PDB file of C-alpha atoms in Angstrom:
ATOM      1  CA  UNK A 247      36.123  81.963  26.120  1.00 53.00           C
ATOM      2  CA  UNK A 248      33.129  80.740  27.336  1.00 85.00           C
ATOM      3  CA  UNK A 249      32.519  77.621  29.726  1.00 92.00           C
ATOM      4  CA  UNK A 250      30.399  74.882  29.768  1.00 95.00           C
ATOM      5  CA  UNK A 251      29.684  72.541  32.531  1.00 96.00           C
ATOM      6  CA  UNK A 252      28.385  68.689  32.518  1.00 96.00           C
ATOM      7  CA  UNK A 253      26.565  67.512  35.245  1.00 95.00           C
ATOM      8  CA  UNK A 254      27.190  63.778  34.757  1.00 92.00           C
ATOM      9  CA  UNK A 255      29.516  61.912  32.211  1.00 90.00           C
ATOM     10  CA  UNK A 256      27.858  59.212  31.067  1.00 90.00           C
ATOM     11  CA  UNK A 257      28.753  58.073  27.567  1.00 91.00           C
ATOM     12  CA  UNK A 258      26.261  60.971  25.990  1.00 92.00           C
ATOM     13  CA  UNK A 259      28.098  62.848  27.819  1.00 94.00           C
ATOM     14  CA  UNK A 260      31.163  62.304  26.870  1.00 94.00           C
ATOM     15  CA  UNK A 261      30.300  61.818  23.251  1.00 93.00           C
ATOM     16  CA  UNK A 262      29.214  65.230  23.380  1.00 94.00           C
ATOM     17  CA  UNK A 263      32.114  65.988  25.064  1.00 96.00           C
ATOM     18  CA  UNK A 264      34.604  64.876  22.481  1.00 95.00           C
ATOM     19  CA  UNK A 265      32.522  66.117  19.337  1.00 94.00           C
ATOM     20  CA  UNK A 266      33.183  69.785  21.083  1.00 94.00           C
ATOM     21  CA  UNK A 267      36.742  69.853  21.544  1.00 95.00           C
ATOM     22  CA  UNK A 268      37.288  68.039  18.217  1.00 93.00           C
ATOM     23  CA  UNK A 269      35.191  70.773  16.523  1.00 92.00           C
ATOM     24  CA  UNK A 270      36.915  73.488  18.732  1.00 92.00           C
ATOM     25  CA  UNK A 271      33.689  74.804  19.928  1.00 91.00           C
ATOM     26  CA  UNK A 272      35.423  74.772  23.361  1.00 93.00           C
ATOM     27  CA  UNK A 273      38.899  74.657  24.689  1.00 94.00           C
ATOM     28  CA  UNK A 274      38.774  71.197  26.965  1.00 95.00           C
ATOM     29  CA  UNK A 275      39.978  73.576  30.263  1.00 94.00           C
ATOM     30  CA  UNK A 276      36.672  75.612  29.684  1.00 95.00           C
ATOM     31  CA  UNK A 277      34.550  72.116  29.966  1.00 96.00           C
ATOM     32  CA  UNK A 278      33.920  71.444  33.795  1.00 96.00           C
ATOM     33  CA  UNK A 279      32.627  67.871  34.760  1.00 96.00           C
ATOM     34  CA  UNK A 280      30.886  67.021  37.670  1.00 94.00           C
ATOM     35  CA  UNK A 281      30.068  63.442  38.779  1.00 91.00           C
ATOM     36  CA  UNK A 282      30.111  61.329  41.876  1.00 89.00           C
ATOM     37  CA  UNK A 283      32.111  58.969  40.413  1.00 90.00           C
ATOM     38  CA  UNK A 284      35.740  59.706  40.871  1.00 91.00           C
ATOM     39  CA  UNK A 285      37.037  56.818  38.386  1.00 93.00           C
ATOM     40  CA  UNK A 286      34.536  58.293  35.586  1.00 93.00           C
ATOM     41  CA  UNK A 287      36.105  62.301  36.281  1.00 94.00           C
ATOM     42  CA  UNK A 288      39.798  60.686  36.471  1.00 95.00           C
ATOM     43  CA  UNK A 289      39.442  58.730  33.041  1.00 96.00           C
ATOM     44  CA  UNK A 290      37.597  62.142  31.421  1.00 96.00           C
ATOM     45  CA  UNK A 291      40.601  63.892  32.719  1.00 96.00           C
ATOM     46  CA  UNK A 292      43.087  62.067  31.302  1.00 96.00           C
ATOM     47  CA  UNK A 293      41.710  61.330  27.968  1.00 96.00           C
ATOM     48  CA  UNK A 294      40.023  65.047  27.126  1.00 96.00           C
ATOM     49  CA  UNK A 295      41.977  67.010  29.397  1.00 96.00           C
ATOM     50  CA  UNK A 296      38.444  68.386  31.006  1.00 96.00           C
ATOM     51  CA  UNK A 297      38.616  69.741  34.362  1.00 95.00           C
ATOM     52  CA  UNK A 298      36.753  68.097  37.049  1.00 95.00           C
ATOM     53  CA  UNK A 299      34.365  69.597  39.679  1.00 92.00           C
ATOM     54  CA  UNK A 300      32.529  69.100  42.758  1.00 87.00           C
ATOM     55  CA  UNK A 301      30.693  72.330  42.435  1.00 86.00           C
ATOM     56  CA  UNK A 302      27.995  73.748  40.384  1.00 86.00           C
ATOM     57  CA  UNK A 303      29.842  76.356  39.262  1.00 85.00           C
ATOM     58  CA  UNK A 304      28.599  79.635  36.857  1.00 87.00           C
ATOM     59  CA  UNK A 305      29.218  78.513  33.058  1.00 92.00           C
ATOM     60  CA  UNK A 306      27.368  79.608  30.264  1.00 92.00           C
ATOM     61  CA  UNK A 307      25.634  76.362  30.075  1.00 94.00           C
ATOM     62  CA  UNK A 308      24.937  73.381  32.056  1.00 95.00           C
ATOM     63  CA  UNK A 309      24.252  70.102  30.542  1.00 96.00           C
ATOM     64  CA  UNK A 310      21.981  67.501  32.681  1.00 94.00           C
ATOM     65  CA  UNK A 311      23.174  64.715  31.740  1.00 91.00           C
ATOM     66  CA  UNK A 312      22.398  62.002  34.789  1.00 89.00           C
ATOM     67  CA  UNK A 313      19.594  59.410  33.949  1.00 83.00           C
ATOM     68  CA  UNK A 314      16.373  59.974  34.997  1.00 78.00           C
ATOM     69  CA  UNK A 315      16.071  58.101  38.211  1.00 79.00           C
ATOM     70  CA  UNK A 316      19.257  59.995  39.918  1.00 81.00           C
ATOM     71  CA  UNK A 317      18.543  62.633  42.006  1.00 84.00           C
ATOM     72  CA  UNK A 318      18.487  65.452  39.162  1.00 87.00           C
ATOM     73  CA  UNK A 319      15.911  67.587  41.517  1.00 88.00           C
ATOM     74  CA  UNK A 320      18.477  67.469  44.717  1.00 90.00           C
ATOM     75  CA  UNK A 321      21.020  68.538  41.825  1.00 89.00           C
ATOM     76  CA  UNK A 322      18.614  71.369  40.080  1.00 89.00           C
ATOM     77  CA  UNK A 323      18.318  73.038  43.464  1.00 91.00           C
ATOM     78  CA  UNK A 324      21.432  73.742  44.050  1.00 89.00           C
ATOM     79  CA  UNK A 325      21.204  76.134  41.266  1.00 89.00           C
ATOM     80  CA  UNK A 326      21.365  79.631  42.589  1.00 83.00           C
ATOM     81  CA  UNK A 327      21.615  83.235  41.610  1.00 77.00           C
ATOM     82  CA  UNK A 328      25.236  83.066  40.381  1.00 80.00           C
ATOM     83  CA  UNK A 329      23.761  81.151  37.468  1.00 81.00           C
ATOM     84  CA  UNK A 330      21.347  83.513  36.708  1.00 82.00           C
ATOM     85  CA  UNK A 331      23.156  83.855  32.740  1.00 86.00           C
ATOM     86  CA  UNK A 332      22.851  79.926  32.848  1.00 91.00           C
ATOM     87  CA  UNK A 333      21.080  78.346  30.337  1.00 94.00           C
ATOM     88  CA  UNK A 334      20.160  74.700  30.956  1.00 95.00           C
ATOM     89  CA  UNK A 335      20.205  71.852  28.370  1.00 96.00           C
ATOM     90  CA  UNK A 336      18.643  68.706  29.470  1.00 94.00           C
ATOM     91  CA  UNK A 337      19.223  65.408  27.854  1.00 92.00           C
ATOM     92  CA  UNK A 338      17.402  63.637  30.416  1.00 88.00           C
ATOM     93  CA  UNK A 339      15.102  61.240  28.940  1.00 82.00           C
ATOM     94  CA  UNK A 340      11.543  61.560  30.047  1.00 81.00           C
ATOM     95  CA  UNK A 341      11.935  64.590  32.619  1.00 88.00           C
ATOM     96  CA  UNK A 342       9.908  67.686  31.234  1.00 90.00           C
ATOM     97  CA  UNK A 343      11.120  71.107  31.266  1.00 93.00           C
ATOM     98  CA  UNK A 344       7.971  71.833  33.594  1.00 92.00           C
ATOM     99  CA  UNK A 345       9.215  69.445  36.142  1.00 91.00           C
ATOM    100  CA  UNK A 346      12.873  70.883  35.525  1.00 92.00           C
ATOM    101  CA  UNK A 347      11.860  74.409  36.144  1.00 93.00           C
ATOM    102  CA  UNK A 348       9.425  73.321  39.177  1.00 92.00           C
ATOM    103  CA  UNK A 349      12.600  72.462  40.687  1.00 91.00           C
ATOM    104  CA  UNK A 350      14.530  75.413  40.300  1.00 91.00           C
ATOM    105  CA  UNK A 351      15.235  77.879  42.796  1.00 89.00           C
ATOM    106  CA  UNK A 352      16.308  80.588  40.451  1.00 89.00           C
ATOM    107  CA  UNK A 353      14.639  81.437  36.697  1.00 90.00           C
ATOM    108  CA  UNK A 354      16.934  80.554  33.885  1.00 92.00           C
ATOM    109  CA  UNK A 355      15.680  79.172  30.281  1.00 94.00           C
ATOM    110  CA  UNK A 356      15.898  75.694  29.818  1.00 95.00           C
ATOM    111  CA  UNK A 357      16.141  73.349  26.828  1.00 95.00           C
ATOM    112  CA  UNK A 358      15.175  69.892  26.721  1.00 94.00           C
ATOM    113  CA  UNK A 359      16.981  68.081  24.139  1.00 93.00           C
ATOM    114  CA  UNK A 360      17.438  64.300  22.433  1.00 87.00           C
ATOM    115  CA  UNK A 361      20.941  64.056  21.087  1.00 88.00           C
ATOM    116  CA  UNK A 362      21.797  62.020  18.069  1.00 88.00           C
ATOM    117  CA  UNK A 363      24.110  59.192  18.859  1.00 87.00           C
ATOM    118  CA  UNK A 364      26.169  60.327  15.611  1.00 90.00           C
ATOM    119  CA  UNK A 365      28.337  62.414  17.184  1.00 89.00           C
ATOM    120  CA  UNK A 366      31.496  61.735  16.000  1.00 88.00           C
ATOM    121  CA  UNK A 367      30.308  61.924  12.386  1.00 91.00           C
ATOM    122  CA  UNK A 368      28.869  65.240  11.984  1.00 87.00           C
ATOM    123  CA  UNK A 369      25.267  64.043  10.757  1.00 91.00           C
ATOM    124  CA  UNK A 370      21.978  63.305  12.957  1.00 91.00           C
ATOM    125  CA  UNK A 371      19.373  65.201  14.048  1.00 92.00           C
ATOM    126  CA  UNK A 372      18.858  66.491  18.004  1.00 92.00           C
ATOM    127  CA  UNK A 373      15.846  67.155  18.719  1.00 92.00           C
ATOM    128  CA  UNK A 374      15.453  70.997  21.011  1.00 93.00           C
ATOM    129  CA  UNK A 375      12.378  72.271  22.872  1.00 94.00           C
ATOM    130  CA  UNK A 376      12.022  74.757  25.128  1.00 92.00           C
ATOM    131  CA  UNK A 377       8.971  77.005  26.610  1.00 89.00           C
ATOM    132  CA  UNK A 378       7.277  79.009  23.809  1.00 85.00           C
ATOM    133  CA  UNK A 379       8.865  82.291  25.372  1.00 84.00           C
ATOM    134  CA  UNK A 380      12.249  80.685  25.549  1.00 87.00           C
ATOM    135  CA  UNK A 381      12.144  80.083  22.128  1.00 86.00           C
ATOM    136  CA  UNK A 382      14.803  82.714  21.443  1.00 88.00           C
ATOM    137  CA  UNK A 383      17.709  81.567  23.583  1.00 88.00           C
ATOM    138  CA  UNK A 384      17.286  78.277  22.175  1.00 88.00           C
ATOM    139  CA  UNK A 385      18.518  79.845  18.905  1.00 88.00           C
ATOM    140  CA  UNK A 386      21.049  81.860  20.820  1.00 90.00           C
ATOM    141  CA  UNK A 387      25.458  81.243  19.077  1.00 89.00           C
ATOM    142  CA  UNK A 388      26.406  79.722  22.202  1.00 89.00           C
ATOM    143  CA  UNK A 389      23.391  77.179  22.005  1.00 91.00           C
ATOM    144  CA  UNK A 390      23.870  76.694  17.983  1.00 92.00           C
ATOM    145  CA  UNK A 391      27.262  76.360  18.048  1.00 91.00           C
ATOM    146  CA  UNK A 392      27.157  73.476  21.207  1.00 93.00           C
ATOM    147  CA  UNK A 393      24.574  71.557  19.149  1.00 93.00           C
ATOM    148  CA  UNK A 394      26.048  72.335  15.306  1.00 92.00           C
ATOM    149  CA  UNK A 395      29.592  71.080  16.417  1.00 92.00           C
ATOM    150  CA  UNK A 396      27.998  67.101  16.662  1.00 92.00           C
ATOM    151  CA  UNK A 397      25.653  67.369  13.932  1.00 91.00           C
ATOM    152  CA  UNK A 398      22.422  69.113  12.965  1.00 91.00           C
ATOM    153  CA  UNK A 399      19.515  70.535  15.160  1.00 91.00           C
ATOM    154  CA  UNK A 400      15.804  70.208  14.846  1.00 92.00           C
ATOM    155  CA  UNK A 401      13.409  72.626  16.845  1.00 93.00           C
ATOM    156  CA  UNK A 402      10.281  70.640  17.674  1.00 93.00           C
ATOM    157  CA  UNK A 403       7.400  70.834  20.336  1.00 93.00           C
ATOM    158  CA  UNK A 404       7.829  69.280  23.340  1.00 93.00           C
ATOM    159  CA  UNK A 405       4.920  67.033  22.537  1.00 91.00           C
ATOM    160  CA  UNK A 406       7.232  65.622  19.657  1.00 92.00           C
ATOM    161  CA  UNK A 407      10.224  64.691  21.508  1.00 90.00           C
ATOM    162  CA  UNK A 408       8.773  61.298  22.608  1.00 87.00           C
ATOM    163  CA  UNK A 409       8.231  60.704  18.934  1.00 90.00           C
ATOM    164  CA  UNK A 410      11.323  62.158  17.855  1.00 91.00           C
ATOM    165  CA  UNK A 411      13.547  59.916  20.199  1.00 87.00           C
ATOM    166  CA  UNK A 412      11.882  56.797  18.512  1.00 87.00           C
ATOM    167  CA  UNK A 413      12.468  57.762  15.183  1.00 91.00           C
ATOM    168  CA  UNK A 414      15.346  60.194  14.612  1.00 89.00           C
ATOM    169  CA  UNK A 415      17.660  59.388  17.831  1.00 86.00           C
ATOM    170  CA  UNK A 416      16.745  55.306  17.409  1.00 89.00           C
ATOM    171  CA  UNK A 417      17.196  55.851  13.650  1.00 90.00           C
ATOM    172  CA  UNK A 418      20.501  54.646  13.221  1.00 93.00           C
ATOM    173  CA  UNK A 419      19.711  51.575  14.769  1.00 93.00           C
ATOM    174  CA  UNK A 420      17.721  50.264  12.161  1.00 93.00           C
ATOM    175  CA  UNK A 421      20.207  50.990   9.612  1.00 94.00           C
ATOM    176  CA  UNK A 422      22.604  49.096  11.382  1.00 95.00           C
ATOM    177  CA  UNK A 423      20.388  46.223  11.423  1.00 95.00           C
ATOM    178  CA  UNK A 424      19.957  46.611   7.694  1.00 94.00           C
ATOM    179  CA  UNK A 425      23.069  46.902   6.716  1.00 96.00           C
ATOM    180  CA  UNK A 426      24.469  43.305   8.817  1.00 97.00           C
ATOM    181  CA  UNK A 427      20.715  41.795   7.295  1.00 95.00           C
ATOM    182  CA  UNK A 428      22.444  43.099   3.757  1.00 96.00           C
ATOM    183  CA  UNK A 429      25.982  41.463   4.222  1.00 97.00           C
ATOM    184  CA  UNK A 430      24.357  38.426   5.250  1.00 97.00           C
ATOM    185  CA  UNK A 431      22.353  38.316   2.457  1.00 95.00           C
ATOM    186  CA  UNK A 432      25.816  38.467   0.220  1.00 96.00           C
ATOM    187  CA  UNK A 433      27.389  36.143   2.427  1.00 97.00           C
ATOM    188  CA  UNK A 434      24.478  33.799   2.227  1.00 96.00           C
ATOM    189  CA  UNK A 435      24.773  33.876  -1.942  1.00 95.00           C
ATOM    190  CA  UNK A 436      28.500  33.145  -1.723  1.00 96.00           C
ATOM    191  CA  UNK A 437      30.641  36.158  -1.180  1.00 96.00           C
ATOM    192  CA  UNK A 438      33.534  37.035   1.392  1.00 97.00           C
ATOM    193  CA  UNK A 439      32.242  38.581   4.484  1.00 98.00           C
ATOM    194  CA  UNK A 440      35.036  41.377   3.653  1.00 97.00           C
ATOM    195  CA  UNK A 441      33.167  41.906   0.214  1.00 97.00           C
ATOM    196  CA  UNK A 442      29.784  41.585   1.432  1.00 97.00           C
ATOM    197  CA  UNK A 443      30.827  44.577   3.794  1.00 97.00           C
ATOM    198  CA  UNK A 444      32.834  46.762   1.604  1.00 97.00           C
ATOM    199  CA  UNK A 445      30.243  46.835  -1.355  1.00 97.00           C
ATOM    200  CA  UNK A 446      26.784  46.977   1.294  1.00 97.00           C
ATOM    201  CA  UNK A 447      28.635  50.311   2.714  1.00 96.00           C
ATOM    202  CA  UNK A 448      29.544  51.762  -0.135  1.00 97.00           C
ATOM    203  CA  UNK A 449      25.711  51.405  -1.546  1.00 95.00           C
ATOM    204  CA  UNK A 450      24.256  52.852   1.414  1.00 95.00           C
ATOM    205  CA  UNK A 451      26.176  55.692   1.319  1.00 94.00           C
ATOM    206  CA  UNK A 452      25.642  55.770  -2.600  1.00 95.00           C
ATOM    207  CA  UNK A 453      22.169  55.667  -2.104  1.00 94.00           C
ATOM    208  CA  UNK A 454      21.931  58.115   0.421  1.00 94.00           C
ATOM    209  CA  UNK A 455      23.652  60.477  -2.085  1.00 95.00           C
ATOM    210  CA  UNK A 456      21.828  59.850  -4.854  1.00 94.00           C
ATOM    211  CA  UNK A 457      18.432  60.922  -3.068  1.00 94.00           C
ATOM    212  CA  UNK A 458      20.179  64.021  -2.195  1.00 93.00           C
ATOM    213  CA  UNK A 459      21.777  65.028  -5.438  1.00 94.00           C
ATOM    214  CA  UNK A 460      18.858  63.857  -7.947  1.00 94.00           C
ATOM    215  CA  UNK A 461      16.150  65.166  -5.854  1.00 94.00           C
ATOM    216  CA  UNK A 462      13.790  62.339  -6.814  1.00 94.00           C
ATOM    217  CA  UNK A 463      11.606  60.350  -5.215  1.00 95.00           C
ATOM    218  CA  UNK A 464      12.451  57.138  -4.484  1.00 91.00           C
ATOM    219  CA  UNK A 465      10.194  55.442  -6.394  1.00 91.00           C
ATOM    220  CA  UNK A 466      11.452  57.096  -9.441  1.00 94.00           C
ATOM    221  CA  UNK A 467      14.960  55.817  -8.126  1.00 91.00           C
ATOM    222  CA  UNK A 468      13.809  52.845  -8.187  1.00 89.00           C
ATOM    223  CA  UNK A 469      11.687  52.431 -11.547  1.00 89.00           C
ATOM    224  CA  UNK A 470      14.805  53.353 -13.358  1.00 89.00           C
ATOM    225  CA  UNK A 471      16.638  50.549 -11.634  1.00 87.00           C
ATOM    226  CA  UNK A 472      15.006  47.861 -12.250  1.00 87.00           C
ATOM    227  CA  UNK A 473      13.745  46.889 -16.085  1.00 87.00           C
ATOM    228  CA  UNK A 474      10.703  45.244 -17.155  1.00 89.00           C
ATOM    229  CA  UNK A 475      11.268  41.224 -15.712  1.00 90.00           C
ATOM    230  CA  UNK A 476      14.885  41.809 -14.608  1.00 87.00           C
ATOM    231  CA  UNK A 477      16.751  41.085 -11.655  1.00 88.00           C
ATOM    232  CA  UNK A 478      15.936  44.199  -9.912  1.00 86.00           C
ATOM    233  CA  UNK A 479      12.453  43.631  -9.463  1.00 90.00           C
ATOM    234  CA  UNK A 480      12.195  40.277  -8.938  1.00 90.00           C
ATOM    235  CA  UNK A 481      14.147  40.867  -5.814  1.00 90.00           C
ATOM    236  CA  UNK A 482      12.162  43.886  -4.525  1.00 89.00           C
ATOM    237  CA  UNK A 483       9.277  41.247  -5.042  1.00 89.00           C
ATOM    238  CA  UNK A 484      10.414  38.733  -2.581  1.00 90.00           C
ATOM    239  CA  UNK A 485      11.397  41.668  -0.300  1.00 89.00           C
ATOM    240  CA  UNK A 486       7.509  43.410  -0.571  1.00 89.00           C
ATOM    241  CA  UNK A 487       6.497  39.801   0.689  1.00 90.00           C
ATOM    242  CA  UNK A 488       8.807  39.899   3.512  1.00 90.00           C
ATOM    243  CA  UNK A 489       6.495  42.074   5.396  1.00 89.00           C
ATOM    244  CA  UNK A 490       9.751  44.588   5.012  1.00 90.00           C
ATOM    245  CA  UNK A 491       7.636  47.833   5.564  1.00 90.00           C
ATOM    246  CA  UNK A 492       5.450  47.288   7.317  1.00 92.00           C
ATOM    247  CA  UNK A 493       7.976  45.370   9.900  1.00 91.00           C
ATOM    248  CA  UNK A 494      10.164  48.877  10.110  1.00 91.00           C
ATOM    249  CA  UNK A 495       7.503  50.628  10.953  1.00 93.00           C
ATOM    250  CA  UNK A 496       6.151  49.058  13.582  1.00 93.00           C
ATOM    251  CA  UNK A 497       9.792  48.731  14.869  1.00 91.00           C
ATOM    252  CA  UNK A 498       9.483  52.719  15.098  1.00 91.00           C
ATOM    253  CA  UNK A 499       5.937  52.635  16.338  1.00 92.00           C
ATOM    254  CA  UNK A 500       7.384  50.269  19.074  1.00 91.00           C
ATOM    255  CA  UNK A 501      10.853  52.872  20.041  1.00 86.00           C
ATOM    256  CA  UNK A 502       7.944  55.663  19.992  1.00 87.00           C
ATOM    257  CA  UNK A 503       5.686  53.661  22.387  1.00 87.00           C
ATOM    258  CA  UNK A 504       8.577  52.757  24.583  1.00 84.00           C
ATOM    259  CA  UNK A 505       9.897  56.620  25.377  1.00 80.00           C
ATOM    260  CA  UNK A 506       6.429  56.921  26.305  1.00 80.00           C
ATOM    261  CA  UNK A 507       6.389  54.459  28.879  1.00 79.00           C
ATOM    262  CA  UNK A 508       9.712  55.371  30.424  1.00 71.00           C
ATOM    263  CA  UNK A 509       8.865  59.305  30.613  1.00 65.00           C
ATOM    264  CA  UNK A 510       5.692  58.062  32.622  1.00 69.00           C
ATOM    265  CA  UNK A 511       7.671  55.466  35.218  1.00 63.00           C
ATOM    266  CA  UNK A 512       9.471  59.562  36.329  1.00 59.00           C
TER     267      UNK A 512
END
C-alpha cells in the first residue's frame, strides 16, 4: 500500500489525518508524521496509531502542512532525488507553488490546496491548483482518493484560491453564525434553547435538501412559502431591512480581502 507523509500536524493536519484512516484510504502505519514537536508526534501516535518521523522519507505524497512563517523553504530543500515519484500537496496558506518549486532541489509536481474544515463529515469543497502542465497528476487515484476521502474537490486557478479560501473554506463559518442568530431568535420568542436547536438544525438541513431535490431556485422556494400577507413574508420583510445580504456579503468580501493580505506579509 502506498504511503503518505505529513510534514507538520497541526489540527489540518490531523483532521486530514483522521478523515483518511476513517475512510480507509490509508492504513495509519503507512501515514508518517514529521514535526519538531515531540508532545504533538506522541499524542498522534497514540490516538491514530501514525508512525512518527524525523526524516523526509520517500512516500507517494507529502503534505506541507506547517504555517507559513516556519521555515517550509529549509524543509522543501531537503527534498532530494529519492522523492523524485513525490508529489507535493501544500496547504500552506499564502505560499505559491512558484515559490514552492523555487525552493526545490529536485522537480516533482506540486499542488497547492485549501482544505475544507468539514472533514469529518464528508461534504466541503477543497480547493486544488497546480501548474497548467501538472494538471494531470492533480487528477491522478492517489491524489483523488486523498482529497475524496474528506469531502469533495474543486480544480480552480491559482488566481482563485485567495477567493476560494474566503468563500468556500470560511463558508461554514457563516452558517454557524446563522444558525446560533436562528436559535436565538426562537429563544428570544419564548422557546427552550433545546427546541430552538433541534428544530433550527433540522430546517437547515431540510432546506439544504430541498434545493437539491426540487432543483428550483430559491426564490421559487420561497414564493411558495409564504402567501399573499401571511406570516412568511412579513418576516422576510423585517429581515430584507436588516441589511441581511448585503451584511453576508461583505462578510465574504472581507475573508477574501484578508487571505490577500496574509499571502502578501510571506
Amino acid at each position: 500500500m502506498s504511503k503518505i507523509l505529513f510534514i507538520g500536524s497541526g489540527h489540518m493536519s490531523e483532521a486530514i489525518i483522521r478523515a483518511l484512516i476513517k475512510n480507509k484510504a490509508y492504513e495509519p502505519k503507512n501515514i508518517l508524521v514529521n514535526d519538531i514537536v515531540k508532545s504533538r508526534l506522541d499524542y498522534l501516535q497514540l490516538t491514530y496509531g501514525v508512525t512518527p518521523t524525523s526524516k523526509i522519507v520517500n512516500t507517494d505524497i507529502i503534505v506541507l502542512g506547517v504555517r507559513p512563517q516556519d521555515s517550509w523553504s529549509d524543509i522543501v530543500q531537503q527534498f532530494g532525488t529519492n522523492n523524485r515519484n513525490t508529489i507535493i500537496i501544500s496547504i500552506i496558506a499564502g505560499v505559491t507553488i512558484a515559490q514552492i518549486k523555487a525552493s526545490l532541489k529536485v522537480d516533482i509536481p506540486v499542488i497547492r490546496t485549501i482544505p475544507n474544515t468539514l472533514t469529518d463529515t464528508g461534504f466541503g469543497y477543497s480547493g486544488i491548483a497546480t501548474d497548467v502542465n501538472e494538471q494531470a497528476v492533480a487528477k491522478q487515484k492517489s491524489v483523488t482518493q486523498f482529497f475524496n476521502s474528506f469531502g469533495k474537490l474543486e480544480y480552480i486557478d491559482e488566481s482563485l484560491l485567495d477567493i476560494f479560501t474566503g468563500y468556500a473554506v470560511a463558508g461554514p463559518n457563516y452558517i454557524y453564525y446563522f444558525y446560533e442568530s436562528l436559535v436565538d431568535a426562537g429563544v428570544l420568542v419564548g422557546l427552550p434553547r433545546d427546541m430552538a436547536k433541534r428544530i433550527a438544525l433540522e430546517n437547515l438541513h431540510g432546506a439544504a435538501s430541498m434545493l437539491q431535490l426540487s432543483q428550483k431556485h430559491p426564490r421559487q422556494l420561497l414564493d411558495i412559502n409564504n402567501s399573499p400577507a401571511g406570516v412568511g413574508i412579513h418576516s422576510l420583510y423585517e429581515l430584507n431591512n436588516s441589511d441581511f445580504a448585503a451584511g453576508l456579503q461583505r462578510s465574504v468580501k472581507a475573508g477574501v480581502i484578508r487571505t490577500v493580505e496574509l499571502g502578501k506579509n510571506q
